CSV table of C-alpha atoms in Angstrom, one decimal:
chain,number,residue,atom,x,y,z
A,250,UNK,CA,67.0,64.0,89.7
A,251,UNK,CA,68.3,60.9,87.6
A,252,UNK,CA,67.6,57.9,89.0
A,253,UNK,CA,68.8,54.3,87.5
A,254,UNK,CA,66.6,51.7,86.5
A,255,UNK,CA,65.2,50.0,88.9
A,256,UNK,CA,66.1,52.5,91.9
A,257,UNK,CA,64.1,53.2,94.6
A,258,UNK,CA,63.0,56.8,96.1
A,259,UNK,CA,61.7,55.6,100.1
A,260,UNK,CA,58.0,56.2,100.6
A,261,UNK,CA,58.0,59.8,102.4
A,262,UNK,CA,56.6,63.0,103.4
A,263,UNK,CA,57.7,66.1,103.6
A,264,UNK,CA,55.8,70.1,105.1
A,265,UNK,CA,56.4,71.6,101.9
A,266,UNK,CA,54.4,70.9,98.4
A,267,UNK,CA,56.2,69.7,95.9
A,268,UNK,CA,55.6,69.2,91.5
A,269,UNK,CA,57.2,67.1,89.4
A,270,UNK,CA,57.5,66.7,85.8
A,271,UNK,CA,58.7,63.5,84.2
A,272,UNK,CA,62.1,64.6,81.8
A,273,UNK,CA,62.7,61.3,80.3
A,274,UNK,CA,61.6,57.8,80.8
A,275,UNK,CA,59.3,56.5,83.3
A,276,UNK,CA,58.5,56.4,87.0
A,277,UNK,CA,56.3,53.9,89.1
A,278,UNK,CA,54.8,56.1,92.2
A,279,UNK,CA,53.0,55.6,94.8
A,280,UNK,CA,51.2,58.3,96.8
A,281,UNK,CA,48.7,58.1,99.7
A,282,UNK,CA,48.2,54.9,98.4
A,283,UNK,CA,46.9,54.8,95.1
A,284,UNK,CA,50.3,53.5,92.6
A,285,UNK,CA,50.6,54.8,88.5
A,286,UNK,CA,52.8,55.2,86.0
A,287,UNK,CA,54.3,58.4,85.4
A,288,UNK,CA,55.6,58.4,81.3
A,289,UNK,CA,58.0,61.5,80.1
A,290,UNK,CA,55.4,64.5,80.0
A,291,UNK,CA,53.7,63.6,82.8
A,292,UNK,CA,53.6,65.8,85.5
A,293,UNK,CA,52.7,65.0,89.5
A,294,UNK,CA,51.6,67.3,92.8
A,295,UNK,CA,52.5,66.2,96.2
A,296,UNK,CA,50.1,68.2,99.4
A,297,UNK,CA,52.0,68.7,102.4
A,298,UNK,CA,53.3,65.7,104.2
A,299,UNK,CA,51.5,63.2,101.7
A,300,UNK,CA,53.5,59.5,101.5
A,301,UNK,CA,55.2,59.2,97.7
A,302,UNK,CA,57.5,57.2,96.8
A,303,UNK,CA,58.6,55.3,93.8
A,304,UNK,CA,60.5,53.1,91.5
A,305,UNK,CA,62.1,53.9,88.0
A,306,UNK,CA,61.3,51.6,85.6
A,307,UNK,CA,62.6,50.9,81.8
A,308,UNK,CA,65.8,52.6,82.0
A,309,UNK,CA,66.8,55.6,83.8
A,310,UNK,CA,64.3,57.9,84.7
A,311,UNK,CA,64.8,62.3,85.4
A,312,UNK,CA,62.5,64.1,87.3
A,313,UNK,CA,62.3,68.0,87.7
A,314,UNK,CA,61.4,68.5,91.0
A,315,UNK,CA,60.0,71.9,93.1
A,316,UNK,CA,59.3,72.3,96.0
A,317,UNK,CA,57.7,75.5,98.3
A,318,UNK,CA,58.9,77.0,100.8
A,319,UNK,CA,61.9,75.7,99.5
A,320,UNK,CA,63.4,72.4,102.0
A,321,UNK,CA,65.9,74.0,104.5
A,322,UNK,CA,68.6,71.1,103.2
A,323,UNK,CA,68.5,73.5,100.0
A,324,UNK,CA,68.8,76.4,100.8
A,325,UNK,CA,72.6,77.8,100.7
A,326,UNK,CA,74.2,79.6,103.9
A,327,UNK,CA,75.6,81.8,101.6
A,328,UNK,CA,72.1,83.0,100.2
A,329,UNK,CA,70.5,84.3,103.4
């Protein structure tokens, strides 16, 4: 996921577990009422239904997001 400097991912939750890694830049992240600025190389874990979101700071940010199970939106009808 590429997030432009100053762009925000709205606070949200979902039933899937999520893990992520900051590949580039920095991400000011909020989860469960706690705020942390994650730098390149930092990882995070989101339990199911936990509210989370954040903002790219100091430039563009690239995140690797992994979900389990895969959200239905990410599953192609051709893959079944």
